[in-house]
PDB file of C-alpha atoms in Angstrom:
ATOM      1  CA  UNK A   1     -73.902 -13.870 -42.871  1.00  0.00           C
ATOM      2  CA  UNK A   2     -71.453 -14.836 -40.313  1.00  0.00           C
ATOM      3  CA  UNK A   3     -67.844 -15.459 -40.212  1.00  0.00           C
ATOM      4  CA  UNK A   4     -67.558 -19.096 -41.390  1.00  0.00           C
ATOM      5  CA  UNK A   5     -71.519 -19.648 -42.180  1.00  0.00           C
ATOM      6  CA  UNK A   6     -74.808 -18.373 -41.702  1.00  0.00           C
ATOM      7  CA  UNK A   7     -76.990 -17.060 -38.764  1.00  0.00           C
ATOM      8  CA  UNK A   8     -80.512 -18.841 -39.381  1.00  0.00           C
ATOM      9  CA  UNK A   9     -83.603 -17.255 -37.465  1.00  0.00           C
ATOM     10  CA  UNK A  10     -86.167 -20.012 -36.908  1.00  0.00           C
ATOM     11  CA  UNK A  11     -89.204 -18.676 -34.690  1.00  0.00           C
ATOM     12  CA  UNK A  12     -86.777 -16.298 -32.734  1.00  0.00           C
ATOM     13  CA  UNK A  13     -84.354 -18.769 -31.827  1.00  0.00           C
ATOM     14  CA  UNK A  14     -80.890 -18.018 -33.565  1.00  0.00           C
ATOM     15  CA  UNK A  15     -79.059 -21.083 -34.824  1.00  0.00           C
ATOM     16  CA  UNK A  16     -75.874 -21.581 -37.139  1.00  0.00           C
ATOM     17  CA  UNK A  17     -75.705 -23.168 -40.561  1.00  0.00           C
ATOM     18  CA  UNK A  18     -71.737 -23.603 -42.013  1.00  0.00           C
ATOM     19  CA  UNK A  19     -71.593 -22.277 -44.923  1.00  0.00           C
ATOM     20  CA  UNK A  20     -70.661 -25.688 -46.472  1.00  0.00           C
ATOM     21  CA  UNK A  21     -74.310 -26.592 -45.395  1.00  0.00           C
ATOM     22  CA  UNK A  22     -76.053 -24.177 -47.334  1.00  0.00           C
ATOM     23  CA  UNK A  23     -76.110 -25.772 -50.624  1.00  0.00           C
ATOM     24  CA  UNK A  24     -74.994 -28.832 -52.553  1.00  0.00           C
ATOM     25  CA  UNK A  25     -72.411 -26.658 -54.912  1.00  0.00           C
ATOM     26  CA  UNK A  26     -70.435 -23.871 -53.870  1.00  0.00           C
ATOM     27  CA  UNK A  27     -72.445 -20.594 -54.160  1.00  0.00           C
ATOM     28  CA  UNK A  28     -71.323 -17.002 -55.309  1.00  0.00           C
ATOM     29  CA  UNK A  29     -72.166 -14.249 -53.334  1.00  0.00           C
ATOM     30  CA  UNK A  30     -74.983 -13.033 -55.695  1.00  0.00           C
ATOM     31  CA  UNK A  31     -76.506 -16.624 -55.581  1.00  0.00           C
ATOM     32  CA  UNK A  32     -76.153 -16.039 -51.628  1.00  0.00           C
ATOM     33  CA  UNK A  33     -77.617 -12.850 -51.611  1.00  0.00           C
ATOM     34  CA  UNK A  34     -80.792 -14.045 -53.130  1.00  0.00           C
ATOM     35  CA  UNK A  35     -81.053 -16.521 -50.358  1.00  0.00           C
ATOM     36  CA  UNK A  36     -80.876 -14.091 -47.495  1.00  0.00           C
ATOM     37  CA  UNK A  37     -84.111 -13.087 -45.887  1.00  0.00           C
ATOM     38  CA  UNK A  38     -85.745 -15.692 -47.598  1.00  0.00           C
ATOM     39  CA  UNK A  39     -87.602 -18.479 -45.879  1.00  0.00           C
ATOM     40  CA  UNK A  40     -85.762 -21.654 -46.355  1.00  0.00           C
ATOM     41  CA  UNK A  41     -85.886 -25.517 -45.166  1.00  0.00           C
ATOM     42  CA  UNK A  42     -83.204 -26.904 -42.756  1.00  0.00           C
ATOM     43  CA  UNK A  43     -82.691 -29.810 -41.034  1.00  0.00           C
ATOM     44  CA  UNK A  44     -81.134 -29.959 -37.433  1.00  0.00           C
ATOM     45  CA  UNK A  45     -78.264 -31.837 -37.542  1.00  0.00           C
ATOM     46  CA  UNK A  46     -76.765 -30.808 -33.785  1.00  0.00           C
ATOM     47  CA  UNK A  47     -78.410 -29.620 -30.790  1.00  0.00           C
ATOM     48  CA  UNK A  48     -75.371 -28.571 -27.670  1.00  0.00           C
ATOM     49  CA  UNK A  49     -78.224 -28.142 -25.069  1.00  0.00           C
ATOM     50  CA  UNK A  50     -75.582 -26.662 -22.414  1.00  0.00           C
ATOM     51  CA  UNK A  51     -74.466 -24.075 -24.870  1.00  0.00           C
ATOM     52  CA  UNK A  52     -77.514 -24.007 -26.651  1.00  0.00           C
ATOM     53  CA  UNK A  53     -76.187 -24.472 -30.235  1.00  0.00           C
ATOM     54  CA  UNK A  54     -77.936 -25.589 -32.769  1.00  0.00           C
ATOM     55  CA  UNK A  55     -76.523 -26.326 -36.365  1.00  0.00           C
ATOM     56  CA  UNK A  56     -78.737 -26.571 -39.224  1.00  0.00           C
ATOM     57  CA  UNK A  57     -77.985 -27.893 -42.904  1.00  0.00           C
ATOM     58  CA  UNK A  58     -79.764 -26.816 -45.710  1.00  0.00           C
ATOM     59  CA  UNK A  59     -77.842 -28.855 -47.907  1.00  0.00           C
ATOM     60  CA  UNK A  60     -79.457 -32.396 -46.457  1.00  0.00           C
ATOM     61  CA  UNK A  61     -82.872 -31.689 -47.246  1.00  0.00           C
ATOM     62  CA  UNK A  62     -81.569 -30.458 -50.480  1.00  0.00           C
ATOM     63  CA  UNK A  63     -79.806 -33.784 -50.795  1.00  0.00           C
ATOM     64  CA  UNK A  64     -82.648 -35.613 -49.987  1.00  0.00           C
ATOM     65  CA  UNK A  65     -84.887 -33.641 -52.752  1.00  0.00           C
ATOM     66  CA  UNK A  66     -82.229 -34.284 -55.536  1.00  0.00           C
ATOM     67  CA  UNK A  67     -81.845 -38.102 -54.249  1.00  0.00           C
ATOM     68  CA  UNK A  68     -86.008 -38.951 -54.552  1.00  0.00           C
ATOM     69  CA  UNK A  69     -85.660 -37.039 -57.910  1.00  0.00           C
ATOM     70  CA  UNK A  70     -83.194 -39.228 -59.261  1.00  0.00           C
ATOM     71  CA  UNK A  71     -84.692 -42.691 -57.798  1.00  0.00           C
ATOM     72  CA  UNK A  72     -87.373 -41.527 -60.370  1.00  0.00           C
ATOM     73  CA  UNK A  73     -85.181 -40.661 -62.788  1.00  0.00           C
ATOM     74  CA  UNK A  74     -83.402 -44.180 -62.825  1.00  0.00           C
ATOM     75  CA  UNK A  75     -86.497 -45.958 -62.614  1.00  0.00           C
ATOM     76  CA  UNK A  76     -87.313 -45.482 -65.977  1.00  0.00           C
ATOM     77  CA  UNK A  77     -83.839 -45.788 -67.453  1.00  0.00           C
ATOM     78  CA  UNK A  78     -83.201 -49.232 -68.838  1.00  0.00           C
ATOM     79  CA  UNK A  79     -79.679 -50.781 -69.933  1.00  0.00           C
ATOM     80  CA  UNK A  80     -79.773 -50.167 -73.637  1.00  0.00           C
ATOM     81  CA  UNK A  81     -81.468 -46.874 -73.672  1.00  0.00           C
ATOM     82  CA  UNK A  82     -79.936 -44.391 -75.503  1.00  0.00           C
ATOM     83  CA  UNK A  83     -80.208 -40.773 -73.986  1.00  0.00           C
ATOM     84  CA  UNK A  84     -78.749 -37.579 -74.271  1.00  0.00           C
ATOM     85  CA  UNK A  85     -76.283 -36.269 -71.897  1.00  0.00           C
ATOM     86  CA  UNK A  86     -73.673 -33.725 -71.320  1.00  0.00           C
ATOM     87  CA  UNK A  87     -69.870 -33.590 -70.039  1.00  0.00           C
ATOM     88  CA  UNK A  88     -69.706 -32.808 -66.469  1.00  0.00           C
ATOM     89  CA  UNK A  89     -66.423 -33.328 -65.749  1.00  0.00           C
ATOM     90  CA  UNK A  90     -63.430 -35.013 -67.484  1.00  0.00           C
ATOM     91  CA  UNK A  91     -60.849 -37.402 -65.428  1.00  0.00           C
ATOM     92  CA  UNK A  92     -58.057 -39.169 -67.079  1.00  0.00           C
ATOM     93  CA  UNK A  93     -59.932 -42.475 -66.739  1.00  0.00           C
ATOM     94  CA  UNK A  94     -62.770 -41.318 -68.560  1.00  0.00           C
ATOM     95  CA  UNK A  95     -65.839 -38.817 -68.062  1.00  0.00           C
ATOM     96  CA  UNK A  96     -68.501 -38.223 -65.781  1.00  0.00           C
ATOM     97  CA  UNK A  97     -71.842 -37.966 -68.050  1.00  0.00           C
ATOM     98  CA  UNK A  98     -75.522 -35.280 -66.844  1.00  0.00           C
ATOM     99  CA  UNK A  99     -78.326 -37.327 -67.892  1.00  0.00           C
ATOM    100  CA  UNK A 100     -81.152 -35.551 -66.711  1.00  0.00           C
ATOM    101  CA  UNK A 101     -79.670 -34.583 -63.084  1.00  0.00           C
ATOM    102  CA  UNK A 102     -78.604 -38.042 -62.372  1.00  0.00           C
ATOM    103  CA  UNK A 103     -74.413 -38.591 -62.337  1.00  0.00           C
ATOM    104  CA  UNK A 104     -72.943 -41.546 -64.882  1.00  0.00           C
ATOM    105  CA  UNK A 105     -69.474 -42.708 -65.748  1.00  0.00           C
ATOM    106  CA  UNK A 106     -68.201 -43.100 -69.186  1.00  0.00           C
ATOM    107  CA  UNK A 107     -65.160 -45.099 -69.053  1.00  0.00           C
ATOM    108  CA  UNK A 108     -61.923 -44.139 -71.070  1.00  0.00           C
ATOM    109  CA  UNK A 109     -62.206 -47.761 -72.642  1.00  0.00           C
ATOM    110  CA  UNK A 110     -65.950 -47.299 -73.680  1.00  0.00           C
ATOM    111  CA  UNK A 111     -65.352 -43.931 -75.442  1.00  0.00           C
ATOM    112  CA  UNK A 112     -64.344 -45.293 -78.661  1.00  0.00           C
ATOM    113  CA  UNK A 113     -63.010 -48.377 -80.335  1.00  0.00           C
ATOM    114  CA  UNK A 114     -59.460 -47.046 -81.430  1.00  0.00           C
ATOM    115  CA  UNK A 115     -57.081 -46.816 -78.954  1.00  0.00           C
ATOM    116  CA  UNK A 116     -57.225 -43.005 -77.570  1.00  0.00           C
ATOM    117  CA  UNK A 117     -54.622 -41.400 -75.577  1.00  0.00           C
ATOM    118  CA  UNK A 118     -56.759 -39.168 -73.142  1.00  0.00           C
ATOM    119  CA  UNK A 119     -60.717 -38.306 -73.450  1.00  0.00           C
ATOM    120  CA  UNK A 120     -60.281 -34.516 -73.419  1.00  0.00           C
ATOM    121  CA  UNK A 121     -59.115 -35.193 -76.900  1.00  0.00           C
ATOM    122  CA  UNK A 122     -62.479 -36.361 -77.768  1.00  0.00           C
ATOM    123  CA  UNK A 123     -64.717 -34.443 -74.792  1.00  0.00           C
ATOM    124  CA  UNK A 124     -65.342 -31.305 -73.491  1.00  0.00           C
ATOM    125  CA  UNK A 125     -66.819 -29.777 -71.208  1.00  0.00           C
ATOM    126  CA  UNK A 126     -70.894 -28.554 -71.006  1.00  0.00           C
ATOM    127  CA  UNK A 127     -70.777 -30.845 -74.696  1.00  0.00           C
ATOM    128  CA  UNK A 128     -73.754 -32.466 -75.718  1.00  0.00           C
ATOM    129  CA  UNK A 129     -73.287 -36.611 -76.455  1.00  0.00           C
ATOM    130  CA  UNK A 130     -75.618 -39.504 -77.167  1.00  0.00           C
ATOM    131  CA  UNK A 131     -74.412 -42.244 -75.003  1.00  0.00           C
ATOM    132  CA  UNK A 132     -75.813 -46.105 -74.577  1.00  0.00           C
ATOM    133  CA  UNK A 133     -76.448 -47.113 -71.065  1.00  0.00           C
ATOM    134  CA  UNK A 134     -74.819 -50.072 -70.214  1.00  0.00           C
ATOM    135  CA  UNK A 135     -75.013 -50.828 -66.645  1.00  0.00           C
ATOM    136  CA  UNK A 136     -77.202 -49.548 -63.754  1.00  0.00           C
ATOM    137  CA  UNK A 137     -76.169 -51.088 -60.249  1.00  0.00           C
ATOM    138  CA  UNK A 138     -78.799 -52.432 -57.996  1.00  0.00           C
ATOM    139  CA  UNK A 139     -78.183 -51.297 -54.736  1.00  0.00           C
ATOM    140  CA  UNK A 140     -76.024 -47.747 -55.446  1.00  0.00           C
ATOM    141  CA  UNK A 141     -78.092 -47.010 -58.351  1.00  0.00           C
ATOM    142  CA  UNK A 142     -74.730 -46.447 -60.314  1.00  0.00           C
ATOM    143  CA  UNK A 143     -74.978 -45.483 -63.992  1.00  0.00           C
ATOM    144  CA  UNK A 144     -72.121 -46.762 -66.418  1.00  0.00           C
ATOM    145  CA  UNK A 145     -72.747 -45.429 -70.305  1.00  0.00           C
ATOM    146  CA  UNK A 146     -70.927 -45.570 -73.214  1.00  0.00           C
ATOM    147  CA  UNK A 147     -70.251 -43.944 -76.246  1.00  0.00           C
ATOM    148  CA  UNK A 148     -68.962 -46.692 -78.465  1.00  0.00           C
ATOM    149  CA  UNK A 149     -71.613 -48.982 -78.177  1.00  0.00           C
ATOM    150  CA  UNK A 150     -74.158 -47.151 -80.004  1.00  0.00           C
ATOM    151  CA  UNK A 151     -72.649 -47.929 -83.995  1.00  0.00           C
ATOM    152  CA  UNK A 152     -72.071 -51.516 -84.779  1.00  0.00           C
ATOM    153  CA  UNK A 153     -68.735 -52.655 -83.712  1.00  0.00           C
ATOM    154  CA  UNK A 154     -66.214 -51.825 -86.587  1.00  0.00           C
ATOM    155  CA  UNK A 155     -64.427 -55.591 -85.877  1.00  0.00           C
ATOM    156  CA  UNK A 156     -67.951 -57.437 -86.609  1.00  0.00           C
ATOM    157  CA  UNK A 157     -67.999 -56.341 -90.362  1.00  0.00           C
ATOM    158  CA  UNK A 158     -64.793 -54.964 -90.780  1.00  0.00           C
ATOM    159  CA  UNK A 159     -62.776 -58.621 -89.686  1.00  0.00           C
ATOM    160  CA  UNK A 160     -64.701 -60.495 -93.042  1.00  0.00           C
ATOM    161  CA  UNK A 161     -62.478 -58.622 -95.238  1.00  0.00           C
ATOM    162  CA  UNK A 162     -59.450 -60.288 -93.957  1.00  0.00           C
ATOM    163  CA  UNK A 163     -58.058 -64.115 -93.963  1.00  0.00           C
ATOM    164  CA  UNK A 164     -55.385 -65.840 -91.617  1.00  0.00           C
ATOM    165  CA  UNK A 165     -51.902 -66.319 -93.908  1.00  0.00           C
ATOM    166  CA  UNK A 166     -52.547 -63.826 -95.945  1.00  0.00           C
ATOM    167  CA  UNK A 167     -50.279 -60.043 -96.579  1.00  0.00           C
ATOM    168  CA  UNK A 168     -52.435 -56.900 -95.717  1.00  0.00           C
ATOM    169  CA  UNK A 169     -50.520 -53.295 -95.761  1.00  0.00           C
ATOM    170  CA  UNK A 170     -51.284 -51.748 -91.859  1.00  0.00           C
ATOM    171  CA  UNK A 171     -50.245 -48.438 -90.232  1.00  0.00           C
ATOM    172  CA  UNK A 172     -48.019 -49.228 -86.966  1.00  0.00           C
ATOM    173  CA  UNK A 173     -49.877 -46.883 -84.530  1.00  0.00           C
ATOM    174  CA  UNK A 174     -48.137 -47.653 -81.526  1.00  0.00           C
ATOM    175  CA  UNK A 175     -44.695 -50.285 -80.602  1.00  0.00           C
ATOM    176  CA  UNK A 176     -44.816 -51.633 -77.075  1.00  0.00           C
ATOM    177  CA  UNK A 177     -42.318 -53.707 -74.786  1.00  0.00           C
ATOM    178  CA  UNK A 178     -45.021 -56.820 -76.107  1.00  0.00           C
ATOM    179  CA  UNK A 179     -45.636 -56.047 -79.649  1.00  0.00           C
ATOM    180  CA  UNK A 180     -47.059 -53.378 -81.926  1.00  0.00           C
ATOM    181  CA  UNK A 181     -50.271 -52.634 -82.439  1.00  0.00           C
ATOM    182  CA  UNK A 182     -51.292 -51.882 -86.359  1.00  0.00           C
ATOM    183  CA  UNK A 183     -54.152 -50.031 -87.812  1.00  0.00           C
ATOM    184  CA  UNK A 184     -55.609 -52.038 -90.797  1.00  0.00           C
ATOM    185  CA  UNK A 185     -58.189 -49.368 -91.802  1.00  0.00           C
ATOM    186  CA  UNK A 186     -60.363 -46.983 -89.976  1.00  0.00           C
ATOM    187  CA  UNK A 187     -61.745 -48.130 -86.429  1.00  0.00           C
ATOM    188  CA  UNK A 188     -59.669 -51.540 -86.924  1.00  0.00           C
ATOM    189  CA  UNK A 189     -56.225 -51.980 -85.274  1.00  0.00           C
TER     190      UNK A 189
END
């Protein structure tokens, strides 16, 4: 271990590896100290012949790994499947959703079908959801899920129950500069 990375012996020849090339997640030092004196796979990514440096990157081959992985991962996911897949990280425009190694976006707006103020209020994170897939993207192999498309939309069944002109009793759940919006029963505002 060197100053801002790693000294890297490859058949006698010393060459450097920052330690931001070492893995694709920031390591501890325990998780560092198992990789010392260990024979590992790097990938030259800059050779300064006059100096003779040469910088290595453990992290691209790593990347590369993870990347053919999830190619096969996506290739058997359909739009429509419904898998199981845990919080990774929470934004304020929604949540980024694990399904099997492979990165997906849950939208704030396809969380749930009543209006929700932020989705840490329904989310946390390391939880364990069911969410629908509802987009893959062609060429950056993109997942977008959702979490309120797996029960039947609420509005479907619930709207039958109600008739134009006539006087229902609603909960006013939020007043806006345009209107208010009211909350006729459960999952129908």
């Amino acid at each position: 271990k060197v100053k801002v990375g790693f000294a890297v012996d490859v058949s006698s020849c010393l060459c450097f590896c920052p330690g931001s090339q070492l893995s694709l997640k920031p390591l501890n030092s325990n998780e560092i100290s198992q990789l010392m004196k260990e024979p590992q796979t790097f990938e030259v990514v800059k050779m300064d012949v006059k100096r003779g440096n040469i910088v290595l990157s453990r992290r691209q081959c790593l990347e590369k790994i993870r990347d053919h992985d999830r190619d096969k991962i996506i290739e058997k996911l359909k739009v429509g499947d419904i898998v199981d897949g845990t919080v990774k990280n929470i934004t304020e425009w929604g949540a980024f959703i694990d399904i099997s190694g492979c990165d997906s976006l849950l939208h704030v707006t396809d969380v749930s079908y009543s209006r929700i103020n932020k989705v840490s209020d329904l989310l946390s994170i390391g939880q364990t959801i069911k969410v629908k897939i509802t987009k893959i993207e062609e060429g950056s192999k993109k997942i977008s899920v959702g979490v309120k498309q797996l029960p039947e939309d609420p509005y479907t069944k619930a709207i039958n129950n109600y008739e134009v002109g006539k006087i229902y009793d609603a909960t006013i759940t939020k007043i806006t500069d345009f209107g208010c919006f009211a909350k006729l029963e459960q999952g129908l505002e």
